[in-house]
GROMACS .gro file of C-alpha atoms in nm:
model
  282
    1UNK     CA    1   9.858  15.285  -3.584
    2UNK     CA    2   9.706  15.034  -3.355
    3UNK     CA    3   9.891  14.720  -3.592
    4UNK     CA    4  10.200  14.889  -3.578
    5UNK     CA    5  10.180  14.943  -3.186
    6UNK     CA    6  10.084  14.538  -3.172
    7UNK     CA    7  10.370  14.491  -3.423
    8UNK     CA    8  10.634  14.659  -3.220
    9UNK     CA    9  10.520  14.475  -2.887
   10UNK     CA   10  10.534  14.163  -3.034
   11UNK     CA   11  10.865  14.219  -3.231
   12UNK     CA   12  11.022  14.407  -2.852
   13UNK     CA   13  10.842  14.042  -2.690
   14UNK     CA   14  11.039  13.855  -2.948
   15UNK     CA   15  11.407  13.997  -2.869
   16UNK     CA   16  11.300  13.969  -2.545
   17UNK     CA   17  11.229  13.634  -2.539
   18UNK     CA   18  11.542  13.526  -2.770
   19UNK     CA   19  11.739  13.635  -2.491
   20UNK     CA   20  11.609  13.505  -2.217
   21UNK     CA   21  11.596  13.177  -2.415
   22UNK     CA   22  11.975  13.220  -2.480
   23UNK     CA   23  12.032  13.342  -2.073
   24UNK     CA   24  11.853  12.990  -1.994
   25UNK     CA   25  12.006  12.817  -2.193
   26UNK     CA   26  12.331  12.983  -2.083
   27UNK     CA   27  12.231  12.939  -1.720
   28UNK     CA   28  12.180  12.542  -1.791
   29UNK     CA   29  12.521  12.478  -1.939
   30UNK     CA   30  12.776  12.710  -1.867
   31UNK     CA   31  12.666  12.841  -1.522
   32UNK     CA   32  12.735  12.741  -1.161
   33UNK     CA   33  12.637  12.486  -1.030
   34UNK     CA   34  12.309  12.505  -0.810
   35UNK     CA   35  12.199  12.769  -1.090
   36UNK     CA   36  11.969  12.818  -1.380
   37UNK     CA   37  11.639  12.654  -1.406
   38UNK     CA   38  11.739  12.325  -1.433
   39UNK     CA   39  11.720  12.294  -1.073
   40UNK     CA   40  11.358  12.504  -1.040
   41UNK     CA   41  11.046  12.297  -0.933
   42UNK     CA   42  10.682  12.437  -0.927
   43UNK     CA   43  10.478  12.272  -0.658
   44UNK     CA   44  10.115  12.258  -0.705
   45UNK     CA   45  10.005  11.993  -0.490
   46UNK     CA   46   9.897  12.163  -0.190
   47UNK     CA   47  10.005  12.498  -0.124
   48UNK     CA   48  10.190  12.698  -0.461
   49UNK     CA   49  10.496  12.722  -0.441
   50UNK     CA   50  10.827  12.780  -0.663
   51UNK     CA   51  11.163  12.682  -0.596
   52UNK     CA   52  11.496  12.762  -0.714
   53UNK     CA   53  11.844  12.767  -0.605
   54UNK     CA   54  11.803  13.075  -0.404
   55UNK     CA   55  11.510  12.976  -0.221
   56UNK     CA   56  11.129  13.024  -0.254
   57UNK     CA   57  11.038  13.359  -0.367
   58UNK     CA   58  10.678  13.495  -0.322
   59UNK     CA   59  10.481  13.498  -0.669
   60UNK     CA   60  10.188  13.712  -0.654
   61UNK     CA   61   9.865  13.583  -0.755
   62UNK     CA   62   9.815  13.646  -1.086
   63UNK     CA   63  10.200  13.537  -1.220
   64UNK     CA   64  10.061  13.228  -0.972
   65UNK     CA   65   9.789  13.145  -1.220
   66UNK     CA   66   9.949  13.208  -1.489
   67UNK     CA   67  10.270  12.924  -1.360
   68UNK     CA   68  10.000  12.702  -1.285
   69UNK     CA   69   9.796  12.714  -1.562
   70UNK     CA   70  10.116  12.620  -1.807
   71UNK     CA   71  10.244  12.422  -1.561
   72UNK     CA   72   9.947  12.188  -1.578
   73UNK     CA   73   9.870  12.261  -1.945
   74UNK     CA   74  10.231  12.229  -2.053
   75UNK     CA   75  10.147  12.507  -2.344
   76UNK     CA   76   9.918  12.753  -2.463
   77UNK     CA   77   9.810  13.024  -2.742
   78UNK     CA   78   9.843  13.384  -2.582
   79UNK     CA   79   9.496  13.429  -2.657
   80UNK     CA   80   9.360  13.111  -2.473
   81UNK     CA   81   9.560  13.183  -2.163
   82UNK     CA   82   9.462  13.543  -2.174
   83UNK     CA   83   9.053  13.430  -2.231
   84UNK     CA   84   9.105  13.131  -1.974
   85UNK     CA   85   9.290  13.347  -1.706
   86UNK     CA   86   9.099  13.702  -1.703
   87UNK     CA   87   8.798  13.557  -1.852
   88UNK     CA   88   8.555  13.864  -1.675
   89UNK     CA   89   8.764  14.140  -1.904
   90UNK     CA   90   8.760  14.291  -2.238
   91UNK     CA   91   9.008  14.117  -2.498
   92UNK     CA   92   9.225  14.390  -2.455
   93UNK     CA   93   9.271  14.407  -2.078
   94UNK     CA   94   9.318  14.043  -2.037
   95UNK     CA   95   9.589  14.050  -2.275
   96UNK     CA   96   9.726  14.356  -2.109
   97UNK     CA   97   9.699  14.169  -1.765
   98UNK     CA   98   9.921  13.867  -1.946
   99UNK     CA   99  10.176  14.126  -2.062
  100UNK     CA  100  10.198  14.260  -1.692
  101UNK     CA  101  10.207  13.908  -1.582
  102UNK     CA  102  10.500  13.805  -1.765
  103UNK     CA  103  10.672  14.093  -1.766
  104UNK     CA  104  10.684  14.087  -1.342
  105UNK     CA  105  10.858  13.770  -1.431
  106UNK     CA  106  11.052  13.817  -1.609
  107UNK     CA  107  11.187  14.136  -1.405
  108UNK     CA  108  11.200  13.898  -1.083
  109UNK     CA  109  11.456  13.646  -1.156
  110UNK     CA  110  11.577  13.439  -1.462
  111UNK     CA  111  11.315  13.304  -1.665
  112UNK     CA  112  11.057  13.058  -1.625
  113UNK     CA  113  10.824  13.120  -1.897
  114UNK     CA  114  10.916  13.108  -2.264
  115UNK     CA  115  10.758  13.198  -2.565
  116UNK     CA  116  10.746  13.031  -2.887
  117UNK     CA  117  10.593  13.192  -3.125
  118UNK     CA  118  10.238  13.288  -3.020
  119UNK     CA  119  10.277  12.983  -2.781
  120UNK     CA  120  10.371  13.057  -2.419
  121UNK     CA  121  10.542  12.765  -2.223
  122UNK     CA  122  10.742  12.655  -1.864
  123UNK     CA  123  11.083  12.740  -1.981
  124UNK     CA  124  11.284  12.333  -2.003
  125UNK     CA  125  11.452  12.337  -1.716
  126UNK     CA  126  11.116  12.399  -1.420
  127UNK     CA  127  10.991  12.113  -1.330
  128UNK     CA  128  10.647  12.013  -1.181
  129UNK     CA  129  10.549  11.777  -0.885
  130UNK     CA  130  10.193  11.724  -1.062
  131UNK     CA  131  10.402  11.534  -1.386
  132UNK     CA  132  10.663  11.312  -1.130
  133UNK     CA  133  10.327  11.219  -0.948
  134UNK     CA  134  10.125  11.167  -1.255
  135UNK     CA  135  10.391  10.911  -1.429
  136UNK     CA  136  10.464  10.723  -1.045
  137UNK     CA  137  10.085  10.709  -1.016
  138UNK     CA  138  10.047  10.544  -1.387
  139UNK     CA  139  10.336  10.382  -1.350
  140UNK     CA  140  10.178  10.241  -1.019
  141UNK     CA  141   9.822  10.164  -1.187
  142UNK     CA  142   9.952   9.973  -1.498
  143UNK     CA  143  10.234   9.792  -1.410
  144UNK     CA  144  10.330   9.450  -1.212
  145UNK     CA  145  10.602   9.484  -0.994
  146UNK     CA  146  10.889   9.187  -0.885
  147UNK     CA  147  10.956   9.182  -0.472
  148UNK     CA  148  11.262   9.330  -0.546
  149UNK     CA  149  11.153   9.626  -0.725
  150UNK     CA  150  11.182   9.963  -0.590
  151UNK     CA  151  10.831  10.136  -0.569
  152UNK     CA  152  10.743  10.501  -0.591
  153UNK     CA  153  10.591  10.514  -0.234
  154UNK     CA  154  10.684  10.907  -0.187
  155UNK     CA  155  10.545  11.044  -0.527
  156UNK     CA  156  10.198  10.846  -0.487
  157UNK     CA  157  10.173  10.852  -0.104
  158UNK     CA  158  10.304  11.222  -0.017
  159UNK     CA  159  10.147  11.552  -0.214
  160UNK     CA  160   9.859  11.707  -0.134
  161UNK     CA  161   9.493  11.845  -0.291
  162UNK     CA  162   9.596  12.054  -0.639
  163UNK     CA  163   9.582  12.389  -0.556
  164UNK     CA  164   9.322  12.366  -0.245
  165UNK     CA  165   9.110  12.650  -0.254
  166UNK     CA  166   9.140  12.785  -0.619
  167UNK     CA  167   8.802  12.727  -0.809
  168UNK     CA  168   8.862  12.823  -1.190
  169UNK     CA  169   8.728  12.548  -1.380
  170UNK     CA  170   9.057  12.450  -1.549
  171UNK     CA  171   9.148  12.375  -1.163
  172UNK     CA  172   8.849  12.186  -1.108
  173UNK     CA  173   8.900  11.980  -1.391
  174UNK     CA  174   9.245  11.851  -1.310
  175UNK     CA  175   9.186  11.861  -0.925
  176UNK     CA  176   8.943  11.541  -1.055
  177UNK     CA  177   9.167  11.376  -1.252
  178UNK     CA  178   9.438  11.382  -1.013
  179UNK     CA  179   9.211  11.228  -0.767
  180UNK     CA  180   9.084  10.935  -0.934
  181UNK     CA  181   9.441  10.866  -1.021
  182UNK     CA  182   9.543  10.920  -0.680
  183UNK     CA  183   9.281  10.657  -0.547
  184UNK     CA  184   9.325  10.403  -0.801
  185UNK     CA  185   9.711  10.420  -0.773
  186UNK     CA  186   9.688  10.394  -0.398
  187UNK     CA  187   9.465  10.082  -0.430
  188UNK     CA  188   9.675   9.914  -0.665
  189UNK     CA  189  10.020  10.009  -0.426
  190UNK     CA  190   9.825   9.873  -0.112
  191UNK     CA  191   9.729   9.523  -0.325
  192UNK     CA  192  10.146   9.505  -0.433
  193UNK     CA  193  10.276   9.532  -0.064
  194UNK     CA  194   9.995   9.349   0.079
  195UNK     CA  195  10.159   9.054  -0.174
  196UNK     CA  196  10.502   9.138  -0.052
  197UNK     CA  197  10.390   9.124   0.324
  198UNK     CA  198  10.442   9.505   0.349
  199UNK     CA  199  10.126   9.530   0.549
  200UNK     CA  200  10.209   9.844   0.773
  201UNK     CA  201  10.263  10.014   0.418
  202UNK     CA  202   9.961   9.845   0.243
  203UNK     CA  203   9.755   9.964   0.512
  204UNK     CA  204   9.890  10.339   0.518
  205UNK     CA  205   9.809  10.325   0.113
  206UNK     CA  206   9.459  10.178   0.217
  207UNK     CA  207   9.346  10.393   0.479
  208UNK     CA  208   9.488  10.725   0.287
  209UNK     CA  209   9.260  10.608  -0.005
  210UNK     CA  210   8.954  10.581   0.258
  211UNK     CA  211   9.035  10.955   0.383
  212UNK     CA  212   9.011  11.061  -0.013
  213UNK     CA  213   8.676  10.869  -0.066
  214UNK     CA  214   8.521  10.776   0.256
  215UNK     CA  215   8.246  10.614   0.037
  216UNK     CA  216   8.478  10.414  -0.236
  217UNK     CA  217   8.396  10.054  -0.165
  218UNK     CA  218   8.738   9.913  -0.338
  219UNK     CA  219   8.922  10.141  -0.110
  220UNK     CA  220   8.763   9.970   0.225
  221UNK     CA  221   8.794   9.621   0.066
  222UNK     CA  222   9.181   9.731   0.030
  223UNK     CA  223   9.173   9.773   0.381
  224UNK     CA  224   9.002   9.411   0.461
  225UNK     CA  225   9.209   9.273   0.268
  226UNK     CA  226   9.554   9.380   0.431
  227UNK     CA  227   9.369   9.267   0.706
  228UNK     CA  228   9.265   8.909   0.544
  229UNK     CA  229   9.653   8.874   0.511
  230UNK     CA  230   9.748   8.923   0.826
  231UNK     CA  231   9.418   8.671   0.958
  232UNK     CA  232   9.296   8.957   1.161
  233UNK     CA  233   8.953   8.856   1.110
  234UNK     CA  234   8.771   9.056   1.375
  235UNK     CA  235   8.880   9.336   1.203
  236UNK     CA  236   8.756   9.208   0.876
  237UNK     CA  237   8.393   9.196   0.977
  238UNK     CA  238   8.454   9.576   1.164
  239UNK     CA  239   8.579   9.728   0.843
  240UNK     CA  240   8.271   9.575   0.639
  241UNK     CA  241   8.036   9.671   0.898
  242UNK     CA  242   8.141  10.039   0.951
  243UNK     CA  243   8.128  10.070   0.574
  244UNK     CA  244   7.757   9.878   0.584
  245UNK     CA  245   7.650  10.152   0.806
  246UNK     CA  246   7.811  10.414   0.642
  247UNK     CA  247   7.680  10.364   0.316
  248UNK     CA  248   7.353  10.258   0.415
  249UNK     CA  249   7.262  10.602   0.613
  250UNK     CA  250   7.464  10.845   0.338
  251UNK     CA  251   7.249  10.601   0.006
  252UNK     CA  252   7.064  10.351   0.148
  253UNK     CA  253   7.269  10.113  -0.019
  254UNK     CA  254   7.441   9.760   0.110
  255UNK     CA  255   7.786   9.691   0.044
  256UNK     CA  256   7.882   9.441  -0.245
  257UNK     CA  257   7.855   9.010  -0.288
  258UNK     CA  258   8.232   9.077  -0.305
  259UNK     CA  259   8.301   9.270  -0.002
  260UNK     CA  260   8.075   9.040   0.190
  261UNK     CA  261   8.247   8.733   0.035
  262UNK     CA  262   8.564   8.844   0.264
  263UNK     CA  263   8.369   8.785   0.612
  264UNK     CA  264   8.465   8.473   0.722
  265UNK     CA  265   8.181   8.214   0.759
  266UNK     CA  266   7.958   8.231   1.075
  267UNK     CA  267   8.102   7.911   1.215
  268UNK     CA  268   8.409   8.047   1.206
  269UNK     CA  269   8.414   8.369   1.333
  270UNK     CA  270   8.204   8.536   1.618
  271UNK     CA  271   7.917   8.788   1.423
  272UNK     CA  272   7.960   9.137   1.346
  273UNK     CA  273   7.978   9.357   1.595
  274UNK     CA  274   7.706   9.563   1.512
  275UNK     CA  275   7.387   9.491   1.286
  276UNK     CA  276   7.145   9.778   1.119
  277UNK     CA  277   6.857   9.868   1.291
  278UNK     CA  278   6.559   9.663   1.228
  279UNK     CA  279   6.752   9.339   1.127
  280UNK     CA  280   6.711   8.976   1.223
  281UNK     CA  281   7.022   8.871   1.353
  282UNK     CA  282   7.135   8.501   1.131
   0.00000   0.00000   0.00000
């Protein structure tokens, strides 16, 4: 009794799905225009958020982890996002919590999860903010730019924390990834427009990789050196002596030969303006 009870759900989850594939599909072609999914975005990068045509309609949480967790995943098994999302739960509840989940979906509005199979998916036409920032951060890493090229400033220099406040582990994880990419994209835009002469910009990329990792040595020699471009020298030596102090109370470390191989020489430039305690002055 219990197979055939699984066998009808997933055979009534099947139609289902059929048709909402076909009303998408439908909805991408032959509808309006401002309509369908093709013009749906989920936001993750800060605050969650889903948008559509009509607006941004309130998702409660648990259809919120479920979006996110496909929308950073791209696609999983049924049982791996019903083990991953209601890990705490028998088998049976946390798949009952998924059917509840995307059934309050799919009663909402048109859909934005699909199934294929036992696979569940973002239906083709949402898109997500984490995958335009992910390729203009690559993009940004691994690639050399001419003058006249346009950059992606917006997608590596606006965007927030992924999903601040959320602590599952499959959060965690990307929350890290997206943050070493966002630091050594930044780093890499703020050496390209300090090269162009862009130096407000270059310093904007510079500084917002400092507020990420107030301890990241490249990211203050990013800022010295939009500063070595412009010969503002007396801010040279302040950037590499806040970051000596800095670094030296937090780890008891000193900065880099390469970082102090920016200061210009001694007869050159008046000293730092401040020295650790305990120091000869040179």
């Amino acid at each position: 009794m219990r197979g055939d009870r699984e066998g009808g759900r997933r055979t009534g989850e099947g139609r289902t799905t059929m048709v909402q594939h076909e009303a998408t599909k439908e909805g991408r072609t032959n509808g309006p225009a401002g309509t369908g999914y093709a013009h749906s975005r989920l936001c993750l990068l800060g605050t969650f958020q889903l948008e559509d045509a009509e607006g941004t309609p309130a998702v409660p949480a648990n259809e919120q982890r479920l979006l996110a967790y496909l929308g950073l995943r791209k696609r999983a098994p049924r049982s791996v996002v019903a083990g991953t999302l209601w890990p705490d739960v028998t088998e049976e509840q946390a798949h009952g919590s998924l059917r509840t989940a995307l059934w309050r979906l799919r009663r909402a509005r048109q859909p934005v999860i699909e199934a294929r199979g036992d696979t569940l998916c973002l239906a083709d036409g949402v898109s997500v903010d984490v995958d335009v920032f992910t390729e203009a951060a690559l993009t940004m890493a691994n690639s050399h730019h001419a003058p006249g090229d346009e950059l992606p400033l917006p997608a590596v220099l606006d965007g927030g924390e992924l999903l601040p406040g959320w602590d599952e582990e499959w959060v965690l994880y990307e929350r890290e990834r997206l943050r070493q990419l966002r630091v050594h994209a930044l780093e890499s835009l703020s050496a390209l427009l300090t090269g162009h002469g862009r130096y407000a910009l270059a310093l904007e990329a510079a500084l917002m990789c400092v507020t990420i990792e107030p301890l990241r040595e490249s990211a203050h020699r990013a800022v010295a050196a939009v500063h070595v471009a412009e010969n503002n020298m007396v801010e040279v030596v302040r950037r590499y002596e806040a970051f000596r102090m800095l670094i030296h109370e937090e780890l008891g470390l000193e900065p880099s030969a390469r970082f102090a191989a920016m200061l210009p020489r001694r007869g050159n430039m008046v000293p730092p303006v401040r020295e650790h305690r305990g120091e000869a002055r040179s």
